[in-house]
Coordinates of C-alpha atoms and ligand atoms in Angstrom, one line a residue:
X1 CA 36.8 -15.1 23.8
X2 CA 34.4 -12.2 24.5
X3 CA 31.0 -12.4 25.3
X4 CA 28.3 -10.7 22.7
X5 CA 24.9 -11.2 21.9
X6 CA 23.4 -10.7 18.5
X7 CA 20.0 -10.5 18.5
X8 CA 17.6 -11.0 15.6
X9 CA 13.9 -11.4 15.3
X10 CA 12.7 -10.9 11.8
X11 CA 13.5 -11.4 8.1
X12 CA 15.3 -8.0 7.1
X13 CA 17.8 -9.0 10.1
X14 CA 19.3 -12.6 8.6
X15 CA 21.0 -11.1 5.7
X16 CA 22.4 -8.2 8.0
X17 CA 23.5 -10.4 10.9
X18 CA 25.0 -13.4 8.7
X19 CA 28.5 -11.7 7.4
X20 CA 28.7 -9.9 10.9
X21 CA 28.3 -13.4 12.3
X22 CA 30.4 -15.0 9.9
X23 CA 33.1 -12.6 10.4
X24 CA 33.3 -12.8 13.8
X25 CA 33.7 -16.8 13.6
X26 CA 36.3 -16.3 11.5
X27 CA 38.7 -14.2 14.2
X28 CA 37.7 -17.3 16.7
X29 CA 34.8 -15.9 18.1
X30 CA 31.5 -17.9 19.2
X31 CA 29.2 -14.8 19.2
X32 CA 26.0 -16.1 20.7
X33 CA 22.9 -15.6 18.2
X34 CA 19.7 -15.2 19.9
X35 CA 16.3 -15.1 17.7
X36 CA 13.6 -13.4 19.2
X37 CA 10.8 -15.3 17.4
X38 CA 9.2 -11.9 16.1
X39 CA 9.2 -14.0 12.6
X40 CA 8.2 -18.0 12.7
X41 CA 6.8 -18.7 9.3
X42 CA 9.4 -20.9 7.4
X43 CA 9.0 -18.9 4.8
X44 CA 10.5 -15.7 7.1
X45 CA 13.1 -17.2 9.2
X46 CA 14.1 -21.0 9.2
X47 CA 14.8 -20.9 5.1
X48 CA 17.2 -18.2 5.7
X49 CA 19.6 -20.1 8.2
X50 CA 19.7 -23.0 5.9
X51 CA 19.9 -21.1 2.9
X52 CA 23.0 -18.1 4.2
X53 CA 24.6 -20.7 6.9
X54 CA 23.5 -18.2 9.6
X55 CA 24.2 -20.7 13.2
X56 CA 21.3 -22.2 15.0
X57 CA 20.3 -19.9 17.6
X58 CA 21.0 -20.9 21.3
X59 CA 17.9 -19.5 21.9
X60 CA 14.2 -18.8 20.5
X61 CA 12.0 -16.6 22.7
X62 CA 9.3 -17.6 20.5
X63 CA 7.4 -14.2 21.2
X64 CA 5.5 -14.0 17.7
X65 CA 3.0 -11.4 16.4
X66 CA 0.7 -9.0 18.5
X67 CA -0.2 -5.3 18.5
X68 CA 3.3 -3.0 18.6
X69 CA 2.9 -3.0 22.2
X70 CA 1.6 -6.3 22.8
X71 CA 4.7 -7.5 20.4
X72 CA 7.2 -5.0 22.2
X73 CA 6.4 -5.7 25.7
X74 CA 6.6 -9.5 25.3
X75 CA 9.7 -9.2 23.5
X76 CA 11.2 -7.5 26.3
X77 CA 9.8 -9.3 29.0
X78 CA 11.6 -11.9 27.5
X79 CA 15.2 -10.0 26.9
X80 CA 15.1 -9.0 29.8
X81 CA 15.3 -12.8 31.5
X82 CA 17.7 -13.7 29.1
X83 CA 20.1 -10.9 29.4
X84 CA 19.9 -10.9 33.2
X85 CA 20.9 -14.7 32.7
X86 CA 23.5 -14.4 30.4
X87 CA 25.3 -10.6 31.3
X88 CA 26.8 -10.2 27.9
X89 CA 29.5 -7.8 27.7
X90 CA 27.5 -6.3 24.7
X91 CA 24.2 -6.5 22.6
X92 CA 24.4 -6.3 19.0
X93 CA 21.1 -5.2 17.0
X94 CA 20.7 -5.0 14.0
X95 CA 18.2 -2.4 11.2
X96 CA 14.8 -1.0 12.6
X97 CA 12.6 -4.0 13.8
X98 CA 10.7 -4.3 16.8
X99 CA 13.0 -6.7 18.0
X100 CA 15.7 -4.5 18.1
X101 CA 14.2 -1.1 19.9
X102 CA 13.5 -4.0 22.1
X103 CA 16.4 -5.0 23.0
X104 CA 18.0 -2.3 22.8
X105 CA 16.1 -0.5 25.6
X106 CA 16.4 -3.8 28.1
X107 CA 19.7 -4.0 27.3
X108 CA 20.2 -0.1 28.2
X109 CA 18.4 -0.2 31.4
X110 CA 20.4 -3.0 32.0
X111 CA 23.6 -1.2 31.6
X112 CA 24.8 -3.1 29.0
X113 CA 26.4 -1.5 25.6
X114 CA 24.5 -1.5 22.6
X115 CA 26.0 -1.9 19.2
X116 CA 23.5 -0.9 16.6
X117 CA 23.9 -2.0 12.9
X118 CA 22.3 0.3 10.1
X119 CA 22.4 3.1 12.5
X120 CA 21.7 6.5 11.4
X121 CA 18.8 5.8 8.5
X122 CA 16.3 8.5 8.5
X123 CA 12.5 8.7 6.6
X124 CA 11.7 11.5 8.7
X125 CA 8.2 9.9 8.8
X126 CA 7.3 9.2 12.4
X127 CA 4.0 7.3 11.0
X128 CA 6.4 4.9 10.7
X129 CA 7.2 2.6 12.6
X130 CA 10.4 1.5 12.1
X131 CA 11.3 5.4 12.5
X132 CA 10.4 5.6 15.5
X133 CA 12.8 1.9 16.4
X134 CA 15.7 3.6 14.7
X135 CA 15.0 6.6 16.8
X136 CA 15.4 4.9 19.8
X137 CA 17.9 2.5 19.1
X138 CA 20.6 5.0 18.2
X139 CA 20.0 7.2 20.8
X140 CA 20.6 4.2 23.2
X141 CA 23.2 2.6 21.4
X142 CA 27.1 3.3 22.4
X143 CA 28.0 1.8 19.1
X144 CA 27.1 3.1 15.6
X145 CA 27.9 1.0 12.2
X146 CA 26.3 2.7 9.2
X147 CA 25.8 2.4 5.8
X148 CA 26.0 5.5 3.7
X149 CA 27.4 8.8 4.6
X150 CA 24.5 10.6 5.6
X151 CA 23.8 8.6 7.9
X152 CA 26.3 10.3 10.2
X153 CA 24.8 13.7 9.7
X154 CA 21.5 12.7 11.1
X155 CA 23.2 11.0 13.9
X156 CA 25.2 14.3 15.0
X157 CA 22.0 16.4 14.4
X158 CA 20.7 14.5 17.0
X159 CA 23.5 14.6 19.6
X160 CA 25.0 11.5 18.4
X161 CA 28.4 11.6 17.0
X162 CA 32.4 11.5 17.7
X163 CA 34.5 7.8 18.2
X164 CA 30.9 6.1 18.7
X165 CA 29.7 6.3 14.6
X166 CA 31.9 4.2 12.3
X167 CA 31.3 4.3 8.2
X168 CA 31.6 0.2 7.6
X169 CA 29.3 -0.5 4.5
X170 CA 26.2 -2.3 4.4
X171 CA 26.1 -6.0 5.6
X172 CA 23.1 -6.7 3.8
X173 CA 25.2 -6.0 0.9
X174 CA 28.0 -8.6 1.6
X175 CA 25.4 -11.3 2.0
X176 CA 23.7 -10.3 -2.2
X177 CA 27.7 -10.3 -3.2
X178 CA 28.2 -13.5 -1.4
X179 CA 25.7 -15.3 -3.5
X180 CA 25.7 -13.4 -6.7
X181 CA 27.5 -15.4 -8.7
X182 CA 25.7 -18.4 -7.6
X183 CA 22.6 -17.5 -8.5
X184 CA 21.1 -19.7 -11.3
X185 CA 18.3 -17.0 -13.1
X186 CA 17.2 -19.7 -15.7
X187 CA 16.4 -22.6 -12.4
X188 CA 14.5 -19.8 -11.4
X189 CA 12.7 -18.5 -14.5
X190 CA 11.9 -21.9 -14.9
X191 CA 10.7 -23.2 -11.6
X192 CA 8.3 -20.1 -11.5
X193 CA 7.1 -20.2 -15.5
X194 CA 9.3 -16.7 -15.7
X195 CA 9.2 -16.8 -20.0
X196 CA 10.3 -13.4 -21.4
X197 CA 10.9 -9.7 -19.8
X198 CA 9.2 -9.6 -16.2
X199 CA 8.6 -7.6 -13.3
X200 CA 8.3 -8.0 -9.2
X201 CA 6.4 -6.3 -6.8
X202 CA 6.7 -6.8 -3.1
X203 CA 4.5 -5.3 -0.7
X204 CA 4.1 -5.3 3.0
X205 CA 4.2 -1.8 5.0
X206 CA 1.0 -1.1 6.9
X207 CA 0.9 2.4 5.7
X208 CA 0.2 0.5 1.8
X209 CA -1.8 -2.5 2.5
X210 CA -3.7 -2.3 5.8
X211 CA -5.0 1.5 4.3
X212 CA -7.7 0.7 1.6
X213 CA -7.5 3.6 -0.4
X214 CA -3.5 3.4 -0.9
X215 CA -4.2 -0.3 -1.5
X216 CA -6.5 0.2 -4.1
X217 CA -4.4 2.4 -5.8
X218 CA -1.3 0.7 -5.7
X219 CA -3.1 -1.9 -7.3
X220 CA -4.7 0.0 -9.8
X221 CA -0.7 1.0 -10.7
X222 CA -0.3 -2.0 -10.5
X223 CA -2.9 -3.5 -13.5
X224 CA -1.8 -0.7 -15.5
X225 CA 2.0 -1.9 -15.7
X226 CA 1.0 -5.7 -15.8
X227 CA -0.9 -5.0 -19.0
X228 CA 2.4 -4.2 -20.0
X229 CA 4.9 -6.3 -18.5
X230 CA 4.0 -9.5 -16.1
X231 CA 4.4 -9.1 -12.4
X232 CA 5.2 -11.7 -9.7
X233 CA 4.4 -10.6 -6.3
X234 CA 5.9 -12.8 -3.3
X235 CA 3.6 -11.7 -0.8
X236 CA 4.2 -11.3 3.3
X237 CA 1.5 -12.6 4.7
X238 CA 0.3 -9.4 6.4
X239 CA -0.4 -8.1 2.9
X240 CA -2.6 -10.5 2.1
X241 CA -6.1 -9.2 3.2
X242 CA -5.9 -5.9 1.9
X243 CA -4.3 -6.6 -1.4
X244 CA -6.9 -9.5 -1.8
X245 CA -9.6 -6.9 -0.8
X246 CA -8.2 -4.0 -3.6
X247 CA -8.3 -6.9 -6.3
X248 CA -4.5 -7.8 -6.6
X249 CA -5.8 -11.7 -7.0
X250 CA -7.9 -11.0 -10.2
X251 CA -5.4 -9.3 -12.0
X252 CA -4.1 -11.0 -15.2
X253 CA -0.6 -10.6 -15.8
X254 CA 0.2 -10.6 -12.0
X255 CA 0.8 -13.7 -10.2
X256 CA 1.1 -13.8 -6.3
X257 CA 2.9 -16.3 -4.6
X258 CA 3.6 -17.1 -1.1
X259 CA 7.0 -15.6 0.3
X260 CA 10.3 -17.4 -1.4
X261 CA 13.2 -17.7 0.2
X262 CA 16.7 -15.6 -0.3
X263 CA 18.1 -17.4 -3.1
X264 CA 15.4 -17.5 -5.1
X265 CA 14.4 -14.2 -4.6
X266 CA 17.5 -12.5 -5.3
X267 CA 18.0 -14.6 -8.3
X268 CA 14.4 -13.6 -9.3
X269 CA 15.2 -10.0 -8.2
X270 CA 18.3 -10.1 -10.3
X271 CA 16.4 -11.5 -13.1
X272 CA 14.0 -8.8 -13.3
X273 CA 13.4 -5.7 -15.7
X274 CA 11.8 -3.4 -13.4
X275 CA 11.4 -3.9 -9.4
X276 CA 8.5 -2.4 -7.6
X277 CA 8.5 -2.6 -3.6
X278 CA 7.9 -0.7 -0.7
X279 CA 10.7 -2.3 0.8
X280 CA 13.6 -1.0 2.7
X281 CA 16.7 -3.3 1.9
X282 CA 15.0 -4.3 -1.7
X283 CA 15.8 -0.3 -2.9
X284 CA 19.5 -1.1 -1.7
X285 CA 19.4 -4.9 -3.7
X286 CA 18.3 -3.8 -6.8
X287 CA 20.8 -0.2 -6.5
X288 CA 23.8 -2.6 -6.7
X289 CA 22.0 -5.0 -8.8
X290 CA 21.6 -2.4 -11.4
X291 CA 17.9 -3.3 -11.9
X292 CA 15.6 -0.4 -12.0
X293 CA 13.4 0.3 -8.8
X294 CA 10.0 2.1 -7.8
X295 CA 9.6 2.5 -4.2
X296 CA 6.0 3.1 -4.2
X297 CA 6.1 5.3 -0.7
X298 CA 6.5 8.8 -0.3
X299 CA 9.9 8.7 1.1
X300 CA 12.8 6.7 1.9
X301 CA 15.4 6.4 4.7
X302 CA 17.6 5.4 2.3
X303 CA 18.0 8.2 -0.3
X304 CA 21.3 7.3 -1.5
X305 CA 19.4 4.6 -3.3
X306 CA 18.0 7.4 -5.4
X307 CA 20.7 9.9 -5.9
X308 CA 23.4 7.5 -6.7
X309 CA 21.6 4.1 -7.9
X310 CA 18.5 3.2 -9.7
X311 CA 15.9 3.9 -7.9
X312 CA 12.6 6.6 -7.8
X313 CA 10.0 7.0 -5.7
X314 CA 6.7 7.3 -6.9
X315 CA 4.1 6.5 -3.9
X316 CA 0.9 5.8 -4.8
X317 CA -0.5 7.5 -7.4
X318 CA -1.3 4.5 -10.2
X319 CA -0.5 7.7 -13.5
X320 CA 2.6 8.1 -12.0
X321 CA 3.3 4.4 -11.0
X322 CA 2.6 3.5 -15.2
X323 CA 4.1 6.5 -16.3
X324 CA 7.7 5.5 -14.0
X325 CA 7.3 2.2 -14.9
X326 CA 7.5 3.1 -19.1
X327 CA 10.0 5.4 -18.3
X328 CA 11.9 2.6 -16.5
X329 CA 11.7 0.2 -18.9
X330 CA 12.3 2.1 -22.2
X331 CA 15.3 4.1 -20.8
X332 CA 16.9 1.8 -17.7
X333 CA 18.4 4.2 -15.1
X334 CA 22.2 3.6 -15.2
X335 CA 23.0 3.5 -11.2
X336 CA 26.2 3.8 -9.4
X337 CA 27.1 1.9 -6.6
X338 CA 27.2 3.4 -3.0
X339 CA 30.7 4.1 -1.4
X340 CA 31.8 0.6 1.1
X341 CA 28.8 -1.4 -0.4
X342 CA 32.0 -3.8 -1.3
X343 CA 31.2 -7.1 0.5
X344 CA 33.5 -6.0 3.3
X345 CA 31.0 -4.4 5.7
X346 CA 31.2 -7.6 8.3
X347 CA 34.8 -7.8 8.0
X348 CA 35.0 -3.7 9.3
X349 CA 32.5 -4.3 12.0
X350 CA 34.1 -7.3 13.6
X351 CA 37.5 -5.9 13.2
X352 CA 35.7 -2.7 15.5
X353 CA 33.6 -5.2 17.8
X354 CA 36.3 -7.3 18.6
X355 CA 38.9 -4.9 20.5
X356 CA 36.3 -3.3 22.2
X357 CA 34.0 -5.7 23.3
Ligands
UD1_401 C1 8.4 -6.5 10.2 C2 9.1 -5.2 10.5 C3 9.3 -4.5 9.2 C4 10.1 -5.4 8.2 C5 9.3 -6.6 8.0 C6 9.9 -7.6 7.1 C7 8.5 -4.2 12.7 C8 7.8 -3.0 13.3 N1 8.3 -4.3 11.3 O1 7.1 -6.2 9.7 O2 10.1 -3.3 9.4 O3 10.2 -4.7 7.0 O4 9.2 -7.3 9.3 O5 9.2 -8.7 6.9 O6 9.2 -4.9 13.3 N2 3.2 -12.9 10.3 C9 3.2 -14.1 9.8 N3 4.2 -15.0 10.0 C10 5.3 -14.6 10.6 C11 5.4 -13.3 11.1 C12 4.4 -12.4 10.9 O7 2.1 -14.5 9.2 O8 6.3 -15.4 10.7 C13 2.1 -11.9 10.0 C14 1.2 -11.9 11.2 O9 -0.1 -11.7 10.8 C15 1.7 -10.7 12.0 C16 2.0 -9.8 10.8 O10 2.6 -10.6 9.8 O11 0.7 -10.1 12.8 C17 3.0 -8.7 11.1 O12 4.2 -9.2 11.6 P1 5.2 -8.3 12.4 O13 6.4 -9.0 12.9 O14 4.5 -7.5 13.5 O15 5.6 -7.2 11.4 P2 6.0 -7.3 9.8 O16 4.8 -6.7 9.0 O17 6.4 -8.6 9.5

């Protein structure tokens, strides 16, 4: 029995860390899941234990929401108690939250090895910042899983490379196969009045809903397709205010609801004709879903979303957000899906993690 920490802290982590987890029990282990409380709301965390059969954690820090450094110190204020207590062997982290640059810098300073999961991504937009977590992480990281083959080339353009970076998949991946052909799409279209062809829109990135003018015109996009085709937004609660204040509320055709959980969104998601999102893991979701995507961003760190599956980016600009949208609709981009996105990812990090831990 070896002695790793996973740590997770908000919603994008769940789906990543549940087949790694999972996986890991399997081959006897009792890997020690620690949630860093970065995500509290129901709606963002608890519903996605239940629903993907992720274990308890031992421990909640409970650090919630603040200012990046306000949020980032008290996370690892708190890390840093817990891994002084405990002495892991290894930290696992997992995509580009705060949460994990958090750890991932106690943990170095610490001297204890970091495994990072979804290493490698790359928007080359330091206004972000989940950029600037991935950034960090993988330089500090000892341990390198990634999802697509670029992935490594940004690494070894950065120093990084050699016996640390292993190709494994994308976890986030085995946990949409796991439950794909459960998902009940007419439960769904009925439980949220879904009759006919219909879109969904998610939106949450600071650079889209806390600046006005992007706000405004996403949302102006956004009327232009719903007079076309009916959108449900599930909306993270930090997109609330600015949306509300660019109009997204008195839009007919759209309808926001609070977030939903994983199985309903992914059977929603799965349902839909045309997905628009700025989004990270939604442009790999709907790629192997075979739904047609718009990020509305500038770029992506995930490009292999739109060279080999169905997705575009259009930003902000609500011509080109109708004029994709039409496109999309009338002539469904056929998508491939990426290399290792198989379901297996979890299975080839554990086997990795295991040995060396
Ligand atoms: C975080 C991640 C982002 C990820 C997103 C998925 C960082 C820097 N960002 O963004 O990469 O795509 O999670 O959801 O880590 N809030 C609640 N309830 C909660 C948690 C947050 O209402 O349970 C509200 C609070 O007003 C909070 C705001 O959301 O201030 C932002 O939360 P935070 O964790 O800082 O970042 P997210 O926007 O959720």
């Amino acid at each position: 029995m070896t002695n790793q920490i996973h740590v997770v802290g908000a919603r994008p982590n769940f789906m990543k860390a549940a087949p790694v987890v999972s996986a890991l029990e399997k081959a006897g282990e009792r890997p020690l899941l620690v949630h860093t409380g970065q995500h509290y709301d129901r709606q963002l965390s608890q519903i996605f234990f239940d629903e993907l059969g992720l274990p308890e954690p031992e421990v909640n820090l409970g650090v919630g929401s603040g200012s990046h450094a306000t949020q980032t110190a008290a996370l690892m204020v708190a890390l840093e108690g817990l891994l002084i207590e405990k002495r892991p062997q290894r930290v696992v982290v997992y995509g580009d939250v705060n949460s994990t640059l958090a750890t991932a810098v106690v943990a170095a300073k610490l001297g204890i090895p970091v495994a990072h999961i979804e290493a490698g991504l790359r928007s080359f937009d330091r206004s972000m910042p989940e950029e600037i977590n991935r950034l960090v992480t993988d330089l500090l990281a000892d341990m390198h899983f990634t999802t697509s083959p670029e992935a490594e080339e940004h690494l070894a353009t950065e120093g990084i490379g050699g016996s640390s970076v292993h190709f494994v998949g994308n976890p986030m991946i085995d946990t949409l196969l796991r439950f794909r052909d459960r998902l009940d799409i007419e439960d769904v279209r009925e439980r949220y009045g879904l009759t006919g062809d219909y879109g969904v829109c998610t939106l949450h990135r600071p650079s889209n809903v806390d600046d006005l003018s992007r706000a405004g015109n996403i949302v102006e996009g956004l009327r232009r397709v719903a007079a076309k085709l009916p959108i449900l937004i599930p909306l993270h609660p930090r997109g609330r205010d600015g949306l509300t204040r660019a109009g997204v509320l008195d839009i007919e055709g759209i309808r926001v609801l609070e977030p939903i959980g994983y199985l309903d969104f992914v059977a929603v998601l799965s349902g839909a004709s045309l997905v628009l999102t700025d989004s990270g893991g939604i442009q790999e979701e709907t790629t192997v879903l075979g739904v047609p995507c718009l990020t509305l961003r500038d770029n992506t760190e995930r490009p292999i979303t739109v060279t080999m599956g169905t997705n575009r980016l259009v930003g902000d600009d609500p011509a080109l957000i109708e004029e994709a949208a039409l496109q999309s609709l009338a002539d469904p981009p056929a998508g491939l899906i990426p290399p290792l996105w198989d379901g297996e990812a979890g299975a080839r990090i554990a086997a990795i993690l295991l040995p060396l831990v």
